[in-house]
Each structure stands twice: as structure tokens, then as C-alpha cells.
Coordinates of C-alpha atoms in Angstrom, one line a residue:
X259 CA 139.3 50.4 71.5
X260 CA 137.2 47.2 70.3
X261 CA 133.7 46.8 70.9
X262 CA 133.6 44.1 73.6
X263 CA 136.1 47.0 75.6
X264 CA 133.1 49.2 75.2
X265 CA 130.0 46.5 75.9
X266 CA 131.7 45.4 79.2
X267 CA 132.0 48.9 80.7
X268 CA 128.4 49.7 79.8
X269 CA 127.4 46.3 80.9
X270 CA 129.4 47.1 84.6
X271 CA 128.1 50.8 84.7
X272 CA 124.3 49.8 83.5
X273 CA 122.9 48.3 87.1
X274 CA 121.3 50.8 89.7
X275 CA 124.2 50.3 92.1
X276 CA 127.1 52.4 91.6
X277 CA 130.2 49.9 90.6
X278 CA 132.8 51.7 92.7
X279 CA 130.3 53.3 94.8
X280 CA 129.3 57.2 95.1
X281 CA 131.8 58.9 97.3
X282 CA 134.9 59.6 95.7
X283 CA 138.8 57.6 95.9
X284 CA 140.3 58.4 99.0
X285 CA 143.5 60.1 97.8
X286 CA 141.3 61.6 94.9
X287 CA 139.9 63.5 97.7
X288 CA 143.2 64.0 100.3
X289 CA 145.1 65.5 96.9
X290 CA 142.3 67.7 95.8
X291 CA 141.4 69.6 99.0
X292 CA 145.4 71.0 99.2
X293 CA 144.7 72.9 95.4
X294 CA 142.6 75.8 94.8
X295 CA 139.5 75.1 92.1
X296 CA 140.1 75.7 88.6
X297 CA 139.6 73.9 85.5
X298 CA 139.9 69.5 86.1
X299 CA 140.0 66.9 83.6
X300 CA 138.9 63.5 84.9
X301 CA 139.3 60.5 81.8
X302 CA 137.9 56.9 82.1
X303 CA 135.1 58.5 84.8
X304 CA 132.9 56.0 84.5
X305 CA 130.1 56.8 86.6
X306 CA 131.2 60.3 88.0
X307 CA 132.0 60.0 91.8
X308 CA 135.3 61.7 91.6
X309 CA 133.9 64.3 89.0
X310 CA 130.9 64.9 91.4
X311 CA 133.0 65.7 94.0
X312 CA 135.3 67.9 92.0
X313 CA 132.4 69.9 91.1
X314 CA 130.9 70.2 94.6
X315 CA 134.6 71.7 95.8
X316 CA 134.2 74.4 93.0
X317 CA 136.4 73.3 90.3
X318 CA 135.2 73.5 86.2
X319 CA 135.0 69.5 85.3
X320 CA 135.4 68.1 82.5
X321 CA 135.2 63.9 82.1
X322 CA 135.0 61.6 79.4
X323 CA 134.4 57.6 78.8
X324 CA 133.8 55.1 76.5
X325 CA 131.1 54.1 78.3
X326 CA 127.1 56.2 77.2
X327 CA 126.0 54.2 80.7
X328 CA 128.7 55.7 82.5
X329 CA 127.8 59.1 81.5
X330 CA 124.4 59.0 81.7
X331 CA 124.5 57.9 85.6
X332 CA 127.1 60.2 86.2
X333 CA 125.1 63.0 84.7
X334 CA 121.9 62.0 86.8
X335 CA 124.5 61.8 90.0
X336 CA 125.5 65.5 89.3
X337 CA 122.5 66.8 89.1
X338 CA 121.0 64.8 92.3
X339 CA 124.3 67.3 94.0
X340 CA 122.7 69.8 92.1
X341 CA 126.6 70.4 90.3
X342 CA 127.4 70.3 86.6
X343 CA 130.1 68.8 84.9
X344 CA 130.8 68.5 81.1
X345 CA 131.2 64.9 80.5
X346 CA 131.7 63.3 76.7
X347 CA 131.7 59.8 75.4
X348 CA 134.7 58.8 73.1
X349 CA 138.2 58.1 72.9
X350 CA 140.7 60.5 73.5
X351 CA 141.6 61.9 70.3
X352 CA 138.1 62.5 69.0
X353 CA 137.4 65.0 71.5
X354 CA 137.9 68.3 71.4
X355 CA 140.0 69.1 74.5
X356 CA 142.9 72.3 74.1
X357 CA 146.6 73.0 74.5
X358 CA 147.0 73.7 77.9
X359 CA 143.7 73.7 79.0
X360 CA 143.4 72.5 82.9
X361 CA 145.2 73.3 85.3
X362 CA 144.7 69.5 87.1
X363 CA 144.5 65.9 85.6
X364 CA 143.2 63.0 87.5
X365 CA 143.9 59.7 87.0
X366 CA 142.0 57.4 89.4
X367 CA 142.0 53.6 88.0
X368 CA 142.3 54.7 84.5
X369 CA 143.4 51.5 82.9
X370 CA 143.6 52.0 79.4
X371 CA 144.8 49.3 77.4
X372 CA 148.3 48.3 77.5
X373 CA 149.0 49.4 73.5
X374 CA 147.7 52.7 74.7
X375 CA 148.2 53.6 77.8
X376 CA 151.3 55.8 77.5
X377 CA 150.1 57.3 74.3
X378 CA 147.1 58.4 76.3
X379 CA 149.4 59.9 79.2
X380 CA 151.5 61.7 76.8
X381 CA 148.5 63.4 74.7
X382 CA 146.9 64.5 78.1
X383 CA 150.3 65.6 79.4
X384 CA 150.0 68.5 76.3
X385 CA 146.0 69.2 77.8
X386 CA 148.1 70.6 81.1
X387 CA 149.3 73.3 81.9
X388 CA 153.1 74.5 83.3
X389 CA 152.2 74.6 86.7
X390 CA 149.3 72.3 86.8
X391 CA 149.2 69.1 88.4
X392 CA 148.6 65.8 88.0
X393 CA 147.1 62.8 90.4
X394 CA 147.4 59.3 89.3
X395 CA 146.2 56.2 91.5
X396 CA 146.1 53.2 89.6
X397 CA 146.8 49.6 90.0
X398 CA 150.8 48.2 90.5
X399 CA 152.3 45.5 88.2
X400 CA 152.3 43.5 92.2
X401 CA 149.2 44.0 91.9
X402 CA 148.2 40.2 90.8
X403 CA 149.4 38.9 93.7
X404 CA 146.9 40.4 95.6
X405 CA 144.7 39.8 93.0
X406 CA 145.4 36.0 93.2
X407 CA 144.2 35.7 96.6
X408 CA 141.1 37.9 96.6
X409 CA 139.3 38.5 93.0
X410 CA 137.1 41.6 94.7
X411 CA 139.4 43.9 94.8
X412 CA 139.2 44.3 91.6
X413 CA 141.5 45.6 88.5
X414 CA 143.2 44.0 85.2
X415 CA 144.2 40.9 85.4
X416 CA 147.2 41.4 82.9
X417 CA 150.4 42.8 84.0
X418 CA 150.8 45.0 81.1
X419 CA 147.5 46.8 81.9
X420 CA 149.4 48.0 85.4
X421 CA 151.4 50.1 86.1
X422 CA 155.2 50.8 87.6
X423 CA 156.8 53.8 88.9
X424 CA 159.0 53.4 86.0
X425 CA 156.6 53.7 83.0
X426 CA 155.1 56.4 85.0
X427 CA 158.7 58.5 85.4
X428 CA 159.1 57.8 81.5
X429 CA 155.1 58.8 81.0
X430 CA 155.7 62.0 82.8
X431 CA 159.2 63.0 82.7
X432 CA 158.3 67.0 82.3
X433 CA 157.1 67.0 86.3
X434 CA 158.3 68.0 89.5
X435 CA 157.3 64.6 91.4
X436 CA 155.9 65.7 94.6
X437 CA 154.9 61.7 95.2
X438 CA 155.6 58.8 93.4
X439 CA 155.2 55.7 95.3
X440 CA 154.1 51.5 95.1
X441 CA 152.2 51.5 98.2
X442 CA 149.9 48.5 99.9
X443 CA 146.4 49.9 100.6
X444 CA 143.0 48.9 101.5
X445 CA 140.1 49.5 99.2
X446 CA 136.3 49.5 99.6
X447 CA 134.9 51.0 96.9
X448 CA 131.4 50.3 95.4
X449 CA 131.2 46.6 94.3
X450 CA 134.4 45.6 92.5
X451 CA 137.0 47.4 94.6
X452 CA 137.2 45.6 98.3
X453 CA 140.1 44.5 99.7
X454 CA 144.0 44.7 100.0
X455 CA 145.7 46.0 96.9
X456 CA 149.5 47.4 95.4
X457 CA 148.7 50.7 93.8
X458 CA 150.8 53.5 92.4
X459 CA 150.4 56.9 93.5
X460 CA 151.7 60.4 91.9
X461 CA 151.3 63.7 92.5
X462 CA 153.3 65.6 89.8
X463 CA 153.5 69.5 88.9
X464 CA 154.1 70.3 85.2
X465 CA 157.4 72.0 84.8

């Protein structure tokens, strides 16, 4: 990932206010509460609301960004709810994470660049394991149309950066899908996530 990737998430995550606010994604939250706590992996966290929330539930988090602002607030935000979480800063393959490791991945708005993004999925897919489970919500290629007519709800504004429920069935093809949907939904999160928006949601268990 370039520099100018890295300045404009530090540059989003360095004001006071949280950019997609402190409490965490809805179905984040609706997916979590049905698993017992054990060890969770949350990449692209940015400024730890889902991570925060993991941690208050009980579960072992881990997170990691690109972003040293998005750390260092969520790190003040965990211990304001008086939780710890081990959060890094780097890209995926510089860090240190092991075969098998969690037994949940969540993927809330984790857009990583088109060239990558499947290459990402595929190494975390190995950080899983057989029986763990995985919750992606990210944006939906029909996404720019919403996009289009309202700017603040937020996400990439190129179509390769989104996601289908094809790329994610070729992502994850080792899974039981317990959900896989392209679903309309409203968002208010923080500042840059307000409005209606296409998203794709999955809930997988690793076969």
C-alpha cells in the first residue's frame, strides 16, 4: 500500500470525533452476541469501535491498520472501557499472526485495495480455524448508485474496491455459508457513513 493510502486514513482517523462513531456496526454486533468469546481478529479497525466492543463481550482481540492515528485512538477508546485489545499497525503480511489462530474474523468495511483484496481474504482465511467463523459487511458493487445520489454515506468510489457475492463465494469457498446476501440498508455511523446503502453480508463457518 502507497503512502497517500496511508496519509488519508491517518488524516480521517486524526480529528477528536470518531469517523464512524463509537458504538459498534449493527450486524457486527447482531452476529457476535449468537458466538461464545474466544480469540477475534478485527483487520482495517481503524479507530476500534467494533474491537472495543468485542473486548467488552469477553472475547481475546486482536486488530490491526495501516493507520498509527487509528490505533492510537482506538487504544485510548479501550482503555476509557477499561478493556484491552492487542492492536498493530502494518500490512498484513508483516505481522506476526498464526496458523489457525482465532476462532472469529471480522470484516466490517474492510476495503483493501482492489489488487489486494482477495489475496488479503485468502491469507486470513489460513489465520482461522475449522470451525471458526467469519463476518464480513462491506460495500456492494450497486453500491455507486447510492453513492451517486448521496456522497455521505460513504465508501469507495471505484467499483473494483466493492464487493459481490461472487468474489466473496470464490474468496471463501472452504465455508459453510450461513448468510450471504446484497442487501439495501440504512447507515448512521460516525461522520462518513449516513444514509442508504447496498452492502454485502456473510456469515461463514470454516469447514
Amino acid at each position: 500500500m502507497n503512502e497517500t493510502w496511508t496519509e488519508r486514513w491517518n488524516d480521517r482517523y486524526s480529528n477528536e470525533e470518531f469517523a464512524y462513531g463509537e458504538v459498534p456496526n449493527n450486524y457486527l454486533k447482531e452476529q457476535i452476541e449468537k458466538l461464545s468469546a474466544g480469540k477475534i481478529l478485527f483487520p482495517a479497525e481503524g479507530e476500534g469501535r467494533n474491537a472495543v466492543f468485542a473486548a467488552r463481550l469477553g472475547w481475546t482481540v486482536s486488530a490491526f491498520d495501516i493507520s498509527d492515528e487509528g490505533k492510537n485512538k482506538a487504544i485510548r477508546f479501550a482503555e476509557a472501557n477499561n478493556v484491552t485489545i492487542d492492536y498493530q499497525v502494518g500490512e498484513l503480511e508483516s505481522l506476526n499472526y498464526q496458523s489457525e489462530q482465532f476462532d472469529a474474523i471480522a470484516l466490517i468495511y474492510a476495503h483493501f485495495p482492489a489488487a489486494i483484496k482477495s489475496a488479503i481474504h485468502k491469507t486470513l482465511d489460513q489465520y482461522l480455524r475449522k470451525g471458526g467463523i467469519i463476518i464480513f459487511e462491506a460495500f456492494s458493487k450497486k453500491h455507486l448508485e447510492y453513492l451517486a445520489k448521496n456522497d455521505k454515506v460513504g465508501g469507495p468510489k471505484d467499483i473494483e474496491s466493492l464487493f459481490s457475492i461472487e468474489e466473496i463465494q470464490s474468496d471463501f469457498p472452504n465455508y459453510e455459508i450461513i448468510e450471504l446476501a446484497e442487501k439495501e440498508i440504512e447507515l448512521n455511523e460516525g461522520i462518513f457513513h449516513n444514509g442508504t446503502g447496498s452492502v454485502i453480508r456473510f456469515v461463514g463457518r470454516k469447514k
